[in-house]
Amino acid sequence: MDFNADESQDAVAEVVVSLLERNTERDIELWPTLVDSGLLAVALPERFGGDDMGLLEVSAMLTELATDAVQVPALATLGLGVLPLVGNLPDALAEKIFPAVAKGAVLTAALHEPGAPFTTTPRTTAVTEGDSVRISGRKTAVPYADQAEWILVPTDAGLAVVDGDATGISYVESPTSAGFPEFSVRFDEVIVPAEQLLPVGFGDLHRFAVATIGAVADGLLKGVLTLTAEHVRTRQQFGRPLAEFQAVAQEIADVYVVSRTLHVAAASANWALATHLGSGPSRSWTDGAGERSGGAEEGRTETSGAAARRSEAEAIGHRTDDDLDVLAYAVASDLPAAMQKCHHLHGGIGVDVTHPLHRYYSQAKDIARWLGGESFRLDRLGARCSSI
């Protein structure tokens, strides 16, 4: 078990740092520069002009972008879009989507339904009619839905890849803390080709979403801690730096502890997922839809050795899911509280929109909400503990 970044992760992080040093944009205006840098091709298969890297490199990129609170659709496109699709798309669809991503196409995923975050039993329906499929249902909190060329839509029949401009899609914008586009999306008998309904569960989609959201959370807290530490070091009150006051020192120390804890949770979950889920095309434990895959084919007798290997793989997979649930709870619970402390340490300066602190706090609130919130994540984590 080695959480240290390897050369490829370091190289991706260095490209992001260099790019941010040369550019002042921290919003969608930076997107073309990211496209030109080739960063969007990091996770794409090599035969489509990509670098054939994986989750760890994408997470390294997202963490560095979040350290400067950059607000672009990188999480939606790579974490919610590309990573779940790699290895699951038919060739014809892959040849259409992956080269488009390298040129700047936005992807996103509709993870939630009304009252059901990260739903594993979607009410959205997919009815096959010959060579086409009709999609009907409603999704909430879909980031960048209006800009997405393709939307990943969990349905009762599998994961649908829906064209963003398909007839029958309507958007209602939702308010967000950070101000980036987010929508409730209604699918009213939207027709897609049958090959765009993937017969896969939602486990991978949910795992990649949690892991990459965790990487963003890690970067946000790292960045805001640096910002706050510099503020209390240089800001004077009663002729002394704020950092010399005991109460201030204790609060910034608390934020540091949370930052290191969240970093370990993010590194552990990403490493586990990249190692055990990303090591091959087969899925060897229960997916998010409650379906088990990777076992013996029907009608064949599984040898004792094969059964033992499958049992071990399932145990490792369950431990990976444990790590992801811990990470999700840490982000939903600890990240907003740490941001609040940083706001308190900044005083009135922190609530000024011309100061960068608000960009960190607002993004932190949004990603905590995307995860379903603290209570939802505590329930999920408690259910796993009670099943041991």
Coordinates of C-alpha atoms in Angstrom, one line a residue:
M1 CA 0.0 0.0 0.0
D2 CA 1.7 3.2 -1.2
F3 CA -0.2 6.5 -1.4
N4 CA 2.8 8.4 -2.7
A5 CA 2.2 10.0 -6.1
D6 CA 4.0 8.3 -9.0
E7 CA 5.7 10.1 -11.9
S8 CA 2.6 10.3 -14.0
Q9 CA 0.5 11.8 -11.2
D10 CA 3.3 14.3 -10.5
A11 CA 3.6 15.2 -14.2
V12 CA -0.2 15.9 -14.4
A13 CA -0.1 18.0 -11.3
E14 CA 2.9 20.0 -12.5
V15 CA 1.2 20.8 -15.8
V16 CA -1.9 22.1 -13.9
V17 CA 0.3 24.2 -11.6
S18 CA 2.2 25.6 -14.5
L19 CA -1.0 26.4 -16.4
L20 CA -2.5 28.2 -13.4
E21 CA 0.7 30.2 -12.9
R22 CA 0.5 31.5 -16.5
N23 CA -3.2 32.2 -16.5
T24 CA -5.4 34.4 -14.3
E25 CA -8.8 32.9 -15.3
R26 CA -10.4 30.7 -12.6
D27 CA -13.7 30.0 -14.3
I28 CA -15.1 28.7 -17.6
E29 CA -12.8 31.1 -19.4
L30 CA -10.0 28.7 -18.5
W31 CA -11.6 25.8 -20.2
P32 CA -10.1 26.4 -23.7
T33 CA -6.7 26.6 -22.1
L34 CA -7.2 23.3 -20.4
V35 CA -8.3 21.8 -23.8
D36 CA -5.2 23.1 -25.5
S37 CA -2.9 21.8 -22.8
G38 CA -4.1 18.2 -23.5
L39 CA -5.2 17.6 -19.9
L40 CA -8.7 16.5 -20.9
A41 CA -7.1 13.6 -22.8
V42 CA -5.3 12.2 -19.7
A43 CA -7.9 9.4 -19.1
L44 CA -8.8 8.8 -22.7
P45 CA -7.7 5.5 -24.4
E46 CA -4.6 5.8 -26.4
R47 CA -6.3 4.8 -29.7
F48 CA -8.4 8.0 -29.4
G49 CA -5.4 10.2 -28.9
G50 CA -5.4 10.0 -25.1
D51 CA -2.8 9.2 -22.5
D52 CA -4.5 6.0 -21.3
M53 CA -4.1 7.1 -17.7
G54 CA -6.7 6.5 -15.0
L55 CA -8.4 7.6 -11.8
L56 CA -5.2 8.6 -9.9
E57 CA -4.0 11.0 -12.6
V58 CA -7.5 12.5 -13.0
S59 CA -7.7 13.0 -9.2
A60 CA -4.3 14.6 -9.2
M61 CA -5.5 17.1 -11.8
L62 CA -8.8 17.8 -10.0
T63 CA -7.0 18.3 -6.7
E64 CA -4.6 20.9 -8.1
L65 CA -7.4 22.7 -9.9
A66 CA -9.4 22.8 -6.6
T67 CA -6.4 24.1 -4.7
D68 CA -7.0 27.4 -6.6
A69 CA -10.8 27.0 -6.5
V70 CA -11.0 26.8 -10.3
Q71 CA -14.6 26.5 -11.5
V72 CA -14.6 24.5 -14.8
P73 CA -16.5 21.3 -15.8
A74 CA -13.5 19.1 -15.3
L75 CA -15.1 17.1 -12.4
A76 CA -18.3 16.6 -14.4
T77 CA -16.5 15.7 -17.7
L78 CA -13.8 13.4 -16.3
G79 CA -15.0 12.2 -13.0
L80 CA -18.6 11.7 -13.8
G81 CA -18.3 11.1 -17.5
V82 CA -15.1 9.7 -18.9
L83 CA -13.9 7.4 -16.1
P84 CA -17.2 5.5 -15.9
L85 CA -17.4 5.1 -19.7
V86 CA -13.9 3.9 -20.4
G87 CA -14.1 0.2 -21.1
N88 CA -17.9 0.2 -21.2
L89 CA -18.7 1.9 -24.6
P90 CA -19.2 0.1 -27.9
D91 CA -16.6 1.1 -30.4
A92 CA -18.8 3.2 -32.6
L93 CA -20.0 5.3 -29.6
A94 CA -16.5 5.5 -28.2
E95 CA -15.2 6.9 -31.5
K96 CA -17.8 9.6 -31.2
I97 CA -17.5 10.6 -27.6
F98 CA -13.8 10.3 -26.6
P99 CA -12.3 12.4 -29.5
A100 CA -14.9 15.0 -28.8
V101 CA -13.9 15.2 -25.1
A102 CA -10.3 15.8 -26.1
K103 CA -11.5 18.8 -28.1
G104 CA -13.4 20.2 -25.2
A105 CA -16.8 18.5 -25.2
V106 CA -18.5 18.5 -21.7
L107 CA -19.9 15.4 -20.2
T108 CA -22.0 15.1 -17.0
A109 CA -24.0 12.5 -15.1
A110 CA -27.5 12.6 -13.6
L111 CA -26.8 10.9 -10.3
H112 CA -29.8 12.1 -8.4
E113 CA -33.6 11.9 -8.5
P114 CA -36.1 13.9 -6.4
G115 CA -35.6 12.7 -2.8
A116 CA -33.1 10.1 -3.8
P117 CA -29.4 11.1 -4.1
F118 CA -27.1 8.6 -5.7
T119 CA -30.1 6.4 -6.4
T120 CA -29.5 2.7 -7.0
T121 CA -33.1 2.0 -8.0
P122 CA -34.0 4.8 -10.4
R123 CA -37.5 5.6 -11.3
T124 CA -36.4 6.9 -14.7
T125 CA -37.5 4.3 -17.3
A126 CA -35.8 3.0 -20.5
V127 CA -38.2 1.2 -22.9
T128 CA -36.5 -0.6 -25.8
E129 CA -38.4 -0.4 -29.1
G130 CA -36.5 -2.1 -31.8
D131 CA -33.3 -0.2 -32.5
S132 CA -34.1 2.6 -30.2
V133 CA -34.8 3.3 -26.5
R134 CA -37.3 5.8 -25.0
I135 CA -36.1 7.5 -21.8
S136 CA -38.5 9.1 -19.4
G137 CA -38.0 10.5 -15.9
R138 CA -36.6 13.4 -13.9
K139 CA -33.2 14.0 -12.5
T140 CA -32.0 16.7 -10.1
A141 CA -28.8 18.6 -9.4
V142 CA -27.2 17.8 -12.8
P143 CA -24.0 20.0 -13.2
Y144 CA -23.4 21.7 -16.5
A145 CA -26.4 19.9 -18.0
D146 CA -27.1 22.7 -20.4
Q147 CA -23.5 22.6 -21.8
A148 CA -23.1 18.8 -21.9
E149 CA -22.9 17.1 -25.2
W150 CA -23.8 13.8 -23.5
I151 CA -25.4 13.0 -20.2
L152 CA -25.0 9.7 -18.3
V153 CA -28.5 8.8 -17.1
P154 CA -29.1 5.9 -14.8
T155 CA -32.4 4.1 -15.7
D156 CA -34.3 1.0 -14.6
A157 CA -32.7 -0.9 -17.5
G158 CA -29.1 0.3 -17.3
L159 CA -27.0 3.4 -17.9
A160 CA -28.1 5.5 -20.8
V161 CA -25.8 7.9 -22.7
V162 CA -28.2 10.6 -23.8
D163 CA -27.3 13.3 -26.3
G164 CA -27.6 16.7 -24.6
D165 CA -29.5 18.2 -27.5
A166 CA -32.0 15.3 -27.9
T167 CA -35.6 16.1 -28.4
G168 CA -37.7 15.8 -25.3
I169 CA -35.2 17.1 -22.8
S170 CA -36.2 20.2 -20.7
Y171 CA -34.0 22.0 -18.2
V172 CA -34.9 24.0 -15.1
E173 CA -32.0 25.8 -13.5
S174 CA -31.2 25.2 -9.9
P175 CA -29.5 27.8 -7.6
T176 CA -26.0 26.9 -6.5
S177 CA -23.6 28.4 -3.9
A178 CA -20.8 28.7 -6.4
G179 CA -22.9 30.0 -9.2
F180 CA -22.0 27.4 -11.8
P181 CA -24.8 25.9 -14.0
E182 CA -26.8 23.2 -12.4
F183 CA -30.2 21.9 -13.5
S184 CA -33.2 19.7 -12.9
V185 CA -33.6 17.7 -16.1
R186 CA -36.8 16.1 -17.4
F187 CA -36.6 13.4 -20.0
D188 CA -40.0 13.1 -21.8
E189 CA -39.8 10.0 -24.0
V190 CA -36.3 10.9 -25.2
I191 CA -35.3 8.6 -28.0
V192 CA -31.7 7.3 -28.2
P193 CA -30.1 4.5 -30.2
A194 CA -30.3 1.1 -28.5
E195 CA -26.5 0.9 -28.3
Q196 CA -26.5 4.0 -26.1
L197 CA -28.2 2.0 -23.3
L198 CA -25.3 0.3 -21.6
P199 CA -26.2 -3.0 -19.7
V200 CA -24.2 -2.1 -16.6
G201 CA -25.0 -1.2 -13.0
F202 CA -24.4 2.1 -11.4
G203 CA -21.7 1.0 -8.9
D204 CA -18.8 2.2 -11.0
L205 CA -20.5 5.5 -11.7
H206 CA -21.1 6.2 -8.0
R207 CA -17.6 5.1 -7.0
F208 CA -15.9 7.3 -9.5
A209 CA -18.1 10.2 -8.5
V210 CA -17.3 9.8 -4.8
A211 CA -13.6 9.4 -5.4
T212 CA -13.2 12.4 -7.7
I213 CA -15.5 14.6 -5.5
G214 CA -13.2 13.6 -2.6
A215 CA -10.2 14.7 -4.7
V216 CA -11.8 18.1 -5.3
A217 CA -12.6 18.4 -1.6
D218 CA -9.0 17.6 -0.7
G219 CA -7.8 20.4 -3.0
L220 CA -10.3 22.9 -1.8
L221 CA -9.3 22.4 1.9
K222 CA -5.6 22.5 1.1
G223 CA -6.0 25.7 -0.8
V224 CA -8.2 27.5 1.8
L225 CA -5.8 26.4 4.6
T226 CA -2.9 28.0 2.8
L227 CA -5.0 31.1 2.2
T228 CA -6.1 31.3 5.9
A229 CA -2.7 30.6 7.3
E230 CA -1.2 33.4 5.3
H231 CA -4.0 35.8 6.4
V232 CA -3.5 35.1 10.1
R233 CA 0.3 35.3 9.7
T234 CA 0.3 38.7 8.1
R235 CA -2.9 40.3 9.5
Q236 CA -2.1 42.5 12.5
Q237 CA -4.4 43.2 15.5
F238 CA -3.4 45.1 18.6
G239 CA 0.1 45.3 17.1
R240 CA 0.5 41.6 16.8
P241 CA -0.1 39.0 14.0
L242 CA -3.4 37.2 14.5
A243 CA -1.5 33.9 14.5
E244 CA 0.1 34.8 17.8
F245 CA -3.3 34.7 19.6
Q246 CA -3.8 31.4 21.2
A247 CA -7.5 31.0 20.2
V248 CA -6.5 31.7 16.5
A249 CA -3.6 29.3 16.6
Q250 CA -6.0 26.6 18.0
E251 CA -8.6 27.1 15.3
I252 CA -6.1 27.1 12.4
A253 CA -4.6 23.9 14.0
D254 CA -8.0 22.3 14.0
V255 CA -8.4 23.1 10.3
Y256 CA -5.0 21.6 9.6
V257 CA -5.9 18.4 11.3
V258 CA -9.1 18.1 9.3
S259 CA -7.2 18.9 6.1
R260 CA -4.7 16.1 6.7
T261 CA -7.5 13.7 7.7
L262 CA -9.4 14.4 4.5
H263 CA -6.3 14.1 2.4
V264 CA -5.6 10.6 3.9
A265 CA -9.3 9.6 3.3
A266 CA -9.2 10.8 -0.3
A267 CA -5.8 9.2 -1.0
S268 CA -6.8 5.9 0.5
A269 CA -10.2 5.7 -1.3
N270 CA -8.7 6.7 -4.7
W271 CA -5.8 4.3 -4.3
A272 CA -8.1 1.5 -3.4
L273 CA -10.5 2.1 -6.2
A274 CA -7.8 2.6 -8.8
T275 CA -6.1 -0.6 -7.6
H276 CA -9.0 -2.9 -7.3
L277 CA -11.7 -1.6 -9.6
G278 CA -9.4 -0.2 -12.3
S279 CA -7.2 -3.2 -12.5
G280 CA -9.3 -5.0 -15.1
P281 CA -12.6 -5.0 -17.0
S282 CA -14.4 -7.5 -14.7
R283 CA -16.3 -6.3 -11.7
S284 CA -16.1 -8.6 -8.8
W285 CA -18.3 -7.3 -6.1
T286 CA -21.9 -6.1 -5.6
D287 CA -22.4 -3.0 -7.7
G288 CA -24.5 0.0 -6.8
A289 CA -27.7 -1.5 -8.1
G290 CA -27.4 -4.5 -5.9
E291 CA -26.4 -6.9 -8.7
R292 CA -23.4 -9.2 -8.3
S293 CA -21.1 -9.6 -11.2
G294 CA -17.9 -11.4 -11.9
G295 CA -19.0 -14.9 -10.7
A296 CA -19.2 -18.2 -12.5
E297 CA -21.2 -18.4 -15.6
E298 CA -24.6 -20.0 -15.3
G299 CA -24.5 -23.7 -15.9
R300 CA -20.8 -24.1 -15.0
T301 CA -19.3 -25.4 -11.8
E302 CA -16.9 -23.0 -10.1
T303 CA -13.7 -24.6 -8.9
S304 CA -12.7 -24.2 -5.2
G305 CA -9.7 -22.1 -6.3
A306 CA -11.8 -19.8 -8.5
A307 CA -14.4 -19.5 -5.7
A308 CA -11.7 -18.5 -3.3
R309 CA -10.2 -15.9 -5.6
R310 CA -13.7 -14.5 -6.2
S311 CA -14.4 -14.4 -2.5
E312 CA -11.1 -12.6 -1.9
A313 CA -11.8 -10.1 -4.7
E314 CA -15.3 -9.4 -3.2
A315 CA -13.8 -8.8 0.2
I316 CA -11.3 -6.3 -1.2
G317 CA -14.1 -4.6 -3.1
H318 CA -16.2 -4.2 0.0
R319 CA -13.2 -2.7 1.8
T320 CA -12.9 -0.3 -1.1
D321 CA -16.5 0.7 -0.7
D322 CA -15.9 1.2 3.0
D323 CA -13.1 3.6 2.2
L324 CA -15.4 5.5 -0.2
D325 CA -18.2 5.8 2.3
V326 CA -15.8 7.1 4.9
L327 CA -14.5 9.7 2.4
A328 CA -18.0 10.7 1.4
Y329 CA -19.0 11.3 5.1
A330 CA -15.8 13.2 5.8
V331 CA -16.5 15.5 2.9
A332 CA -20.1 16.1 3.7
S333 CA -19.5 16.6 7.4
D334 CA -16.0 18.0 8.0
L335 CA -15.3 20.1 4.9
P336 CA -18.2 22.7 5.4
A337 CA -17.3 23.0 9.1
A338 CA -13.6 23.6 8.3
M339 CA -14.6 26.2 5.7
Q340 CA -16.7 27.9 8.3
K341 CA -13.8 28.2 10.7
C342 CA -11.6 29.7 7.9
H343 CA -14.4 32.2 7.3
H344 CA -14.4 33.1 11.0
L345 CA -10.6 33.5 11.0
H346 CA -10.8 35.9 8.0
G347 CA -13.5 38.1 9.7
G348 CA -15.3 40.5 7.5
I349 CA -12.8 40.2 4.7
G350 CA -13.9 36.6 4.1
V351 CA -17.5 37.6 3.1
D352 CA -16.3 40.1 0.5
V353 CA -16.9 38.6 -3.0
T354 CA -13.7 40.3 -4.2
H355 CA -11.7 38.1 -1.8
P356 CA -11.0 34.5 -3.0
L357 CA -12.3 32.8 0.1
H358 CA -15.9 32.7 -1.0
R359 CA -15.0 30.6 -4.1
Y360 CA -13.6 27.8 -1.8
Y361 CA -16.5 27.9 0.7
S362 CA -19.2 28.0 -2.0
Q363 CA -17.8 25.1 -3.9
A364 CA -17.4 23.1 -0.7
K365 CA -21.1 23.6 0.1
D366 CA -22.1 22.4 -3.4
I367 CA -20.1 19.2 -3.4
A368 CA -21.3 18.3 0.1
R369 CA -24.8 18.7 -1.2
W370 CA -24.0 16.6 -4.3
L371 CA -23.0 13.8 -2.0
G372 CA -26.4 13.9 -0.3
G373 CA -25.5 15.8 2.8
E374 CA -24.1 14.8 6.2
S375 CA -27.1 12.8 7.5
F376 CA -27.5 10.8 4.3
R377 CA -23.8 9.9 4.3
L378 CA -23.8 9.0 8.0
D379 CA -26.8 6.7 7.4
R380 CA -24.9 5.0 4.5
L381 CA -21.8 4.6 6.6
G382 CA -23.8 3.3 9.6
A383 CA -25.6 0.7 7.4
R384 CA -22.2 -0.6 6.3
C385 CA -21.0 -0.8 9.9
S386 CA -24.1 -2.6 11.1
S387 CA -23.8 -5.2 8.3
I388 CA -20.4 -6.4 9.5

